[in-house]
Short mmCIF file of C-alpha atoms and ligand atoms in Angstrom, two decimals:
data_model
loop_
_atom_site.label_atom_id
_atom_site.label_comp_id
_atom_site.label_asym_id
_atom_site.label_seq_id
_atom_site.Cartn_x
_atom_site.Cartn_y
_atom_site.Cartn_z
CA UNK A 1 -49.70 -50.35 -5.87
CA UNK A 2 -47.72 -53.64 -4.82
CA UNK A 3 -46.86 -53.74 -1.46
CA UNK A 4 -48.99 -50.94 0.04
CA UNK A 5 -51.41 -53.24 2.05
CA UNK A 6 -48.01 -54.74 3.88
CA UNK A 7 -46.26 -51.58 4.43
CA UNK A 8 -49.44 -50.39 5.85
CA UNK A 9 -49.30 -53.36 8.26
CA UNK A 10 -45.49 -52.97 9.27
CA UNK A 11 -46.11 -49.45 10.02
CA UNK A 12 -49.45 -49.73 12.30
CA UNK A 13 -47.56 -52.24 14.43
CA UNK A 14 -44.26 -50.74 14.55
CA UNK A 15 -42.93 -47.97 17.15
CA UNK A 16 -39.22 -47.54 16.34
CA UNK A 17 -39.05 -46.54 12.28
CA UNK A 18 -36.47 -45.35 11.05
CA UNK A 19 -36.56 -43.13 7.63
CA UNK A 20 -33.27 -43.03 5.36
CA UNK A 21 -34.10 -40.26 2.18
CA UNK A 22 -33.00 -38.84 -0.67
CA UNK A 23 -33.88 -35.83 -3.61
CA UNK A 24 -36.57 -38.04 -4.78
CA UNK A 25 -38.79 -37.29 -1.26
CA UNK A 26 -38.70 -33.76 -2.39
CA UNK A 27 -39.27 -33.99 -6.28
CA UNK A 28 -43.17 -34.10 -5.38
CA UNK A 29 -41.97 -30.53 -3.56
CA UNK A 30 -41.42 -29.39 -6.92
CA UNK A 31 -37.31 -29.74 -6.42
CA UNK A 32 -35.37 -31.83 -8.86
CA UNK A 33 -33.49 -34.77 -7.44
CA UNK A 34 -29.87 -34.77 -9.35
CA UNK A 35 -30.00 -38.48 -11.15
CA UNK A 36 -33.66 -38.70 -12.65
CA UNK A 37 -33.61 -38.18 -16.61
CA UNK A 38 -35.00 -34.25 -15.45
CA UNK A 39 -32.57 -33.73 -12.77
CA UNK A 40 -29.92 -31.57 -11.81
CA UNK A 41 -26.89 -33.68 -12.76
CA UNK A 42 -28.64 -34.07 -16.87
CA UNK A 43 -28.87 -30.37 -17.74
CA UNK A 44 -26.18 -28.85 -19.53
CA UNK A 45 -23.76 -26.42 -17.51
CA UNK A 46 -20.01 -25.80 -18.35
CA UNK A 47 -18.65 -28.49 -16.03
CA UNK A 48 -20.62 -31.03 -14.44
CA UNK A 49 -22.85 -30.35 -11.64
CA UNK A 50 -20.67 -32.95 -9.46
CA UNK A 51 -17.53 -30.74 -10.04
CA UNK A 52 -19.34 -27.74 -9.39
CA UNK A 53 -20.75 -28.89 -5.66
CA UNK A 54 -16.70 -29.73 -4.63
CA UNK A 55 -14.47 -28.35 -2.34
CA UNK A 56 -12.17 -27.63 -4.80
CA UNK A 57 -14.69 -25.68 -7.09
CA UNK A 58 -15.79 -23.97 -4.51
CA UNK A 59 -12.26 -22.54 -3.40
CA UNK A 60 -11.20 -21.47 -6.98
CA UNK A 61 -14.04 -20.86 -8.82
CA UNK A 62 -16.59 -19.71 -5.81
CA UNK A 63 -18.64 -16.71 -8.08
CA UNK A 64 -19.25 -19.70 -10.81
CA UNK A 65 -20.34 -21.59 -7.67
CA UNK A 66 -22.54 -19.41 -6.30
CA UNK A 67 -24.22 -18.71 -9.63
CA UNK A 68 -25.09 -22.40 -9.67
CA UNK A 69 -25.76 -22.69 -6.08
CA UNK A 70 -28.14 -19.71 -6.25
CA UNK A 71 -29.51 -20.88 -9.55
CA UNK A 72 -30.70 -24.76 -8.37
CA UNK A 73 -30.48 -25.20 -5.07
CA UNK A 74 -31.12 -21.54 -3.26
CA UNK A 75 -34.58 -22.13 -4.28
CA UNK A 76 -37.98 -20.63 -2.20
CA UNK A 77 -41.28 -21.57 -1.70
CA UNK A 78 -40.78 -25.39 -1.85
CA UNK A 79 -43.65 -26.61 0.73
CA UNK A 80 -43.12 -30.07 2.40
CA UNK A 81 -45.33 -32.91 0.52
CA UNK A 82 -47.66 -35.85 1.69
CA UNK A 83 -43.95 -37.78 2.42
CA UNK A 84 -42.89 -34.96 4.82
CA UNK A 85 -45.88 -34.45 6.29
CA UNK A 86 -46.68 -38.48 7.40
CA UNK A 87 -43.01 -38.68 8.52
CA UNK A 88 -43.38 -35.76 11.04
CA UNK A 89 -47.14 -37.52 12.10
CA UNK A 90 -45.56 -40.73 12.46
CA UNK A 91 -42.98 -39.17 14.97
CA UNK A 92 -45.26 -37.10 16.46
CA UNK A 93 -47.29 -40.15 17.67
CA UNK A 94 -43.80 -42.04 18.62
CA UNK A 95 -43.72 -44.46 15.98
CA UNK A 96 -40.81 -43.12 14.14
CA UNK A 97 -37.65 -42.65 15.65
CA UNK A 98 -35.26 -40.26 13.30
CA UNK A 99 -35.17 -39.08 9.59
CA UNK A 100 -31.99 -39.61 7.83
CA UNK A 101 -31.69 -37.63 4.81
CA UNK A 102 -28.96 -36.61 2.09
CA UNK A 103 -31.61 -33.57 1.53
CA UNK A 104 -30.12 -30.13 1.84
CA UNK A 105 -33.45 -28.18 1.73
CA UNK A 106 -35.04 -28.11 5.47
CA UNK A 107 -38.25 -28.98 4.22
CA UNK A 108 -38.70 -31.96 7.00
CA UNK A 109 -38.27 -29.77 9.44
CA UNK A 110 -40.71 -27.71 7.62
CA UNK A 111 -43.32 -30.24 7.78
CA UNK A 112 -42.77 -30.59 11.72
CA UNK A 113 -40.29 -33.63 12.37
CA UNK A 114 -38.12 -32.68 15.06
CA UNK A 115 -35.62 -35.71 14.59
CA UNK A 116 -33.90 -34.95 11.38
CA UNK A 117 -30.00 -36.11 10.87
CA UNK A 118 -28.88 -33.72 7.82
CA UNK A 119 -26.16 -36.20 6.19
CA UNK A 120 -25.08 -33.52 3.57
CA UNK A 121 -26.01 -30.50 5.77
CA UNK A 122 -28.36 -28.01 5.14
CA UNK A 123 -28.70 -24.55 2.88
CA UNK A 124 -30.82 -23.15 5.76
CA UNK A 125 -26.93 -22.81 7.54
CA UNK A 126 -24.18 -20.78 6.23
CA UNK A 127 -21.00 -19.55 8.14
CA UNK A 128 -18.47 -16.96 7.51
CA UNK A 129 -14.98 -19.14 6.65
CA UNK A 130 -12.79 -16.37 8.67
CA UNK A 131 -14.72 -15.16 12.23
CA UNK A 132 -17.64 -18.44 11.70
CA UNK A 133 -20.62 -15.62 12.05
CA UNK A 134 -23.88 -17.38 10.83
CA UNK A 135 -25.86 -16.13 8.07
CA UNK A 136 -29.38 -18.21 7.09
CA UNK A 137 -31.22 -19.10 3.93
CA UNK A 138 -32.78 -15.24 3.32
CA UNK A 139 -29.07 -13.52 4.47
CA UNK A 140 -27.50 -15.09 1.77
CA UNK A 141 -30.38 -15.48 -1.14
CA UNK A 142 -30.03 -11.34 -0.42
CA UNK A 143 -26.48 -11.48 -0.79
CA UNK A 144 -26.43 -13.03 -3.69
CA UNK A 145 -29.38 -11.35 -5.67
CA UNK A 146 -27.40 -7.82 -4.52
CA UNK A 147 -24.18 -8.88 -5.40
CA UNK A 148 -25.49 -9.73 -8.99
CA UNK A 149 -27.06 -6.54 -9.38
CA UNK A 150 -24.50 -4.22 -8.14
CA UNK A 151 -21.19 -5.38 -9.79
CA UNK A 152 -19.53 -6.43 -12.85
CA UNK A 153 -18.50 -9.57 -13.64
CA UNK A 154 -15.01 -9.04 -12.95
CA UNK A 155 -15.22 -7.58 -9.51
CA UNK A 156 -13.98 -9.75 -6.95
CA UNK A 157 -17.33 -9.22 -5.12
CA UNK A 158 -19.55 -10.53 -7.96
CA UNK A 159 -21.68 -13.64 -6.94
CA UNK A 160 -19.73 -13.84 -3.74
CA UNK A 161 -21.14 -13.65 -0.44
CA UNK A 162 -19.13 -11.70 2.23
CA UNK A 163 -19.01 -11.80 5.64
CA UNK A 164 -20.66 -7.96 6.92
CA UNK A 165 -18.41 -8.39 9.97
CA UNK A 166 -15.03 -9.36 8.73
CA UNK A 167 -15.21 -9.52 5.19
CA UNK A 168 -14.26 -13.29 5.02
CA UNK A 169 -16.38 -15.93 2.07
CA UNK A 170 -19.48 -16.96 3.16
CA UNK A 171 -19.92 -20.26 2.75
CA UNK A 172 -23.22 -22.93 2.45
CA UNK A 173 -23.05 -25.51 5.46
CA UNK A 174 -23.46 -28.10 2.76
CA UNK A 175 -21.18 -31.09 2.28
CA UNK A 176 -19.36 -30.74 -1.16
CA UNK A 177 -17.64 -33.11 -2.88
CA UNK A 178 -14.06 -34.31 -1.62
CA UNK A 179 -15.27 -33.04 2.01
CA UNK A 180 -16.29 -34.97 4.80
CA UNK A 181 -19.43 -35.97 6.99
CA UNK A 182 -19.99 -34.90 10.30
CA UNK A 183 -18.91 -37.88 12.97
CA UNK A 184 -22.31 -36.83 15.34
CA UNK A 185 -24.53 -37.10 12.74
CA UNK A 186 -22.85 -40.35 11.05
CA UNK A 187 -22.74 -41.83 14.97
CA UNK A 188 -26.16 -40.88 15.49
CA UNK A 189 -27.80 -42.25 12.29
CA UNK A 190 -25.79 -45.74 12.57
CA UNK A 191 -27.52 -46.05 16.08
CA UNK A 192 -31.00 -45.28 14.95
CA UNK A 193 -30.50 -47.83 12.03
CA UNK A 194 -28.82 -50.52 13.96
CA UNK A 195 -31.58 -50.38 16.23
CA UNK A 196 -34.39 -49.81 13.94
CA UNK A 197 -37.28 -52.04 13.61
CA UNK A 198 -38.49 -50.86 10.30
CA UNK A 199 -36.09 -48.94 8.05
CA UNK A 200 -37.74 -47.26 5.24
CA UNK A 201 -35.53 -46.17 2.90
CA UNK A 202 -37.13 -43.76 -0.29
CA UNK A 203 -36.47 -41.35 -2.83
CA UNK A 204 -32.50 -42.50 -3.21
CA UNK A 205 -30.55 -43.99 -5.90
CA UNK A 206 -28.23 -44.88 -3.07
CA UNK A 207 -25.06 -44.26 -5.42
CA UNK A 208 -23.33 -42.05 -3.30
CA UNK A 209 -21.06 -42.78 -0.33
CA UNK A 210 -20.71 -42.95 2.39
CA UNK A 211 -24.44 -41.77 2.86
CA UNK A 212 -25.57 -45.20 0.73
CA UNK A 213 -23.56 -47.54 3.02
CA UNK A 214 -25.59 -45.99 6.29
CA UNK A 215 -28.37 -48.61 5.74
CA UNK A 216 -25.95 -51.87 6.21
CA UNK A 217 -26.09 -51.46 9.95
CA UNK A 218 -29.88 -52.31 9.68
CA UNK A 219 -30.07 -55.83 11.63
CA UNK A 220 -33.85 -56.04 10.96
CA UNK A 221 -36.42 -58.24 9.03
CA UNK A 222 -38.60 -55.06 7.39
CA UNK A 223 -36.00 -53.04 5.25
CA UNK A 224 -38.74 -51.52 2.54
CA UNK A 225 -37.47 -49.35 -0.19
CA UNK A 226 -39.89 -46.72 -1.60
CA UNK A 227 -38.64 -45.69 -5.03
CA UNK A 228 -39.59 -45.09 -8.35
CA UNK A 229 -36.33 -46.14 -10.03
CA UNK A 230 -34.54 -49.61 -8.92
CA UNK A 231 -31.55 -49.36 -6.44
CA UNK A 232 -28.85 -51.93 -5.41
CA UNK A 233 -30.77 -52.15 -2.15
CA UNK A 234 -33.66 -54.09 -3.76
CA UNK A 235 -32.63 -57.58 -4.24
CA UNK A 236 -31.69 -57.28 -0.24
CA UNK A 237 -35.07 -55.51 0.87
CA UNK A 238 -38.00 -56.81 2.51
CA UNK A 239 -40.96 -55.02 0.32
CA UNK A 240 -40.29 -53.15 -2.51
CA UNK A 241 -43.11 -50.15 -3.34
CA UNK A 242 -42.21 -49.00 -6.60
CA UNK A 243 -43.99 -45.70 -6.99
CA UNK A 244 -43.91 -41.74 -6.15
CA UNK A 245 -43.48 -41.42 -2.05
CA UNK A 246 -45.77 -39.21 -1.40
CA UNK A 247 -48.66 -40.90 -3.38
CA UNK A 248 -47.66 -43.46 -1.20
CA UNK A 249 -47.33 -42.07 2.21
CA UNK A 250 -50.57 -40.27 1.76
CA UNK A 251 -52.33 -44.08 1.37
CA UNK A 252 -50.50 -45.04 4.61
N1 APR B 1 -40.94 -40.86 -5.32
C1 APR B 1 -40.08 -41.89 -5.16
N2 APR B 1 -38.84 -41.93 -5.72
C2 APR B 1 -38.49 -40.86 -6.48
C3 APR B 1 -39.34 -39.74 -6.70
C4 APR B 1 -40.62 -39.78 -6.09
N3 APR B 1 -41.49 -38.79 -6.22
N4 APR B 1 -38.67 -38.85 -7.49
C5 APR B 1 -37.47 -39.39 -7.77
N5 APR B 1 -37.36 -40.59 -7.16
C6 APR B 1 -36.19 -41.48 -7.11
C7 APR B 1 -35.42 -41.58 -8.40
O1 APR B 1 -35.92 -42.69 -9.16
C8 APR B 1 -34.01 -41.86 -7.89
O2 APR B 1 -33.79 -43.25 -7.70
O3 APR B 1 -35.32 -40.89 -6.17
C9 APR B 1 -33.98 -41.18 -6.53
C10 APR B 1 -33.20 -39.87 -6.54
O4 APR B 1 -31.85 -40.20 -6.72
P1 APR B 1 -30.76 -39.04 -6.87
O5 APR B 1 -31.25 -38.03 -7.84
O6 APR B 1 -29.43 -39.72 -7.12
O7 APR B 1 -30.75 -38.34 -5.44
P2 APR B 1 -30.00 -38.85 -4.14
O8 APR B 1 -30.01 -40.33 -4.05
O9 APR B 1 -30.55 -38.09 -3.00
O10 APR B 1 -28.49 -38.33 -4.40
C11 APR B 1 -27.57 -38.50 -3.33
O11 APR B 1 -25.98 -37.16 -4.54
O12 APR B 1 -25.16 -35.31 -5.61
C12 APR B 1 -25.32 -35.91 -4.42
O13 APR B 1 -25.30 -34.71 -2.44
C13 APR B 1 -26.14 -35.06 -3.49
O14 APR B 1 -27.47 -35.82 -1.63
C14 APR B 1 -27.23 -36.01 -3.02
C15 APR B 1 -26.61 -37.36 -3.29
#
């Protein structure tokens, strides 16, 4: 593959990289990203996927959220890939400074890097809205699954988590649509980019904002994008490696 040979080079020199990722790390994981001709946001629901992951959706129509919720993104067994795994080697051995990733699904983490700023937040985390008690990933899969089970469609409990303390809506620490980004985690990630000397950025169609416009603070002379699709970021980049991530990764 183009490119390999230099990224190879950047990388064995380099001790401050900087990783910026999206769904497309993950699809080698075995978990759709959202824009790829088989992802989430091109299979047919009753309102699109983007309306479904808002705020507003959420508040008003939270059982048809959680069905979706449950159905595409509560999903087990995922196991970090070859991108995952060289990320948490590289920081291991103090090359690479932070991961900076749209991903929801904890699987860098997973695969050992300690570093990871969650821009959209994480399924792993879910807090009651009323008394904030926490609930993780298996609290509220079993939630979920019960709730379907036990009740009707037309109980107010159906497909909705509730709190077992106070009774408030559970919700996903996820970042919906029409809600904001945490300020630490934005602050944190513009320092590790501003001060990166190589920022990789893969597995992103960099379309959504203000995630996407993270990777203008880079002041360096190795931006490399890892993607199979093209991105806006191209033209700008230093090395483009168009191909899967972790193919690539596992050649670095
Ligand atoms: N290797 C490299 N690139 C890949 C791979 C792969 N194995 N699989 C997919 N891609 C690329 C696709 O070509 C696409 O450009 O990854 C990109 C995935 O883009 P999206 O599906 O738009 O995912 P992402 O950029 O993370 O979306 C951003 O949109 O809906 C919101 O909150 C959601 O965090 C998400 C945000």
């Amino acid at each position: 593959m183009e490119g390999i040979e230099t990224l190879k080079k950047w990388v064995d020199e380099s001790e401050n990289i900087v990783f910026f990722g999206g769904a497309g790390v993950s699809t080698e994981s075995g978990i759709p990203d959202f824009r790829s001709v088989d992802g989430l946001y091109h299979q047919k629901y009753d309102y699109p996927p983007e309306t479904i992951l808002s705020h507003t959706f959420f508040m008003r129509k939270t059982p048809e959220f959680y069905k979706f919720y449950e159905d595409k993104l509560l999903l087990e067994g995922a196991k970090p890939n070859a991108a995952h795994l060289k990320l948490a080697e590289w920081e291991a051995k103090g090359k690479l400074k932070a991961v900076i990733t749209q991903n929801i699904d904890g699987l860098h983490q997973l695969a050992g890097s300690k570093e990871v700023l969650e821009l959209h937040g994480s399924v792993q985390r879910n807090y009651c809205m009323k008394c904030h008690e926490f609930y993780d990933f298996a609290a509220i899969k079993e939630k979920v699954v019960s709730s379907k089970q036990n009740d009707d469609p037309k109980s107010p409990d159906y497909m909705v988590p509730k709190c077992d303390k106070c009774g408030g809506i559970i919700k996903p620490d996820v970042v919906l649509y029409e809600e904001g980004l945490d300020d630490d985690v934005i602050s944190k990630s513009i320092r590790y980019i501003s001060n990166a000397d190589v920022l990789i950025i893969g597995g992103t169609s960099l379309v959504v904002y203000p995630a996407a416009g993270l990777i203008h603070y880079y002041r360096g002379k190795k931006l490399v994008l890892v993607n199979l699709g093209e991105t806006s970021a191209d033209s700008s980049a230093d090395l483009v490696v168009r191909g899967k991530i972790g193919e690539v990764f596992s050649q670095l």
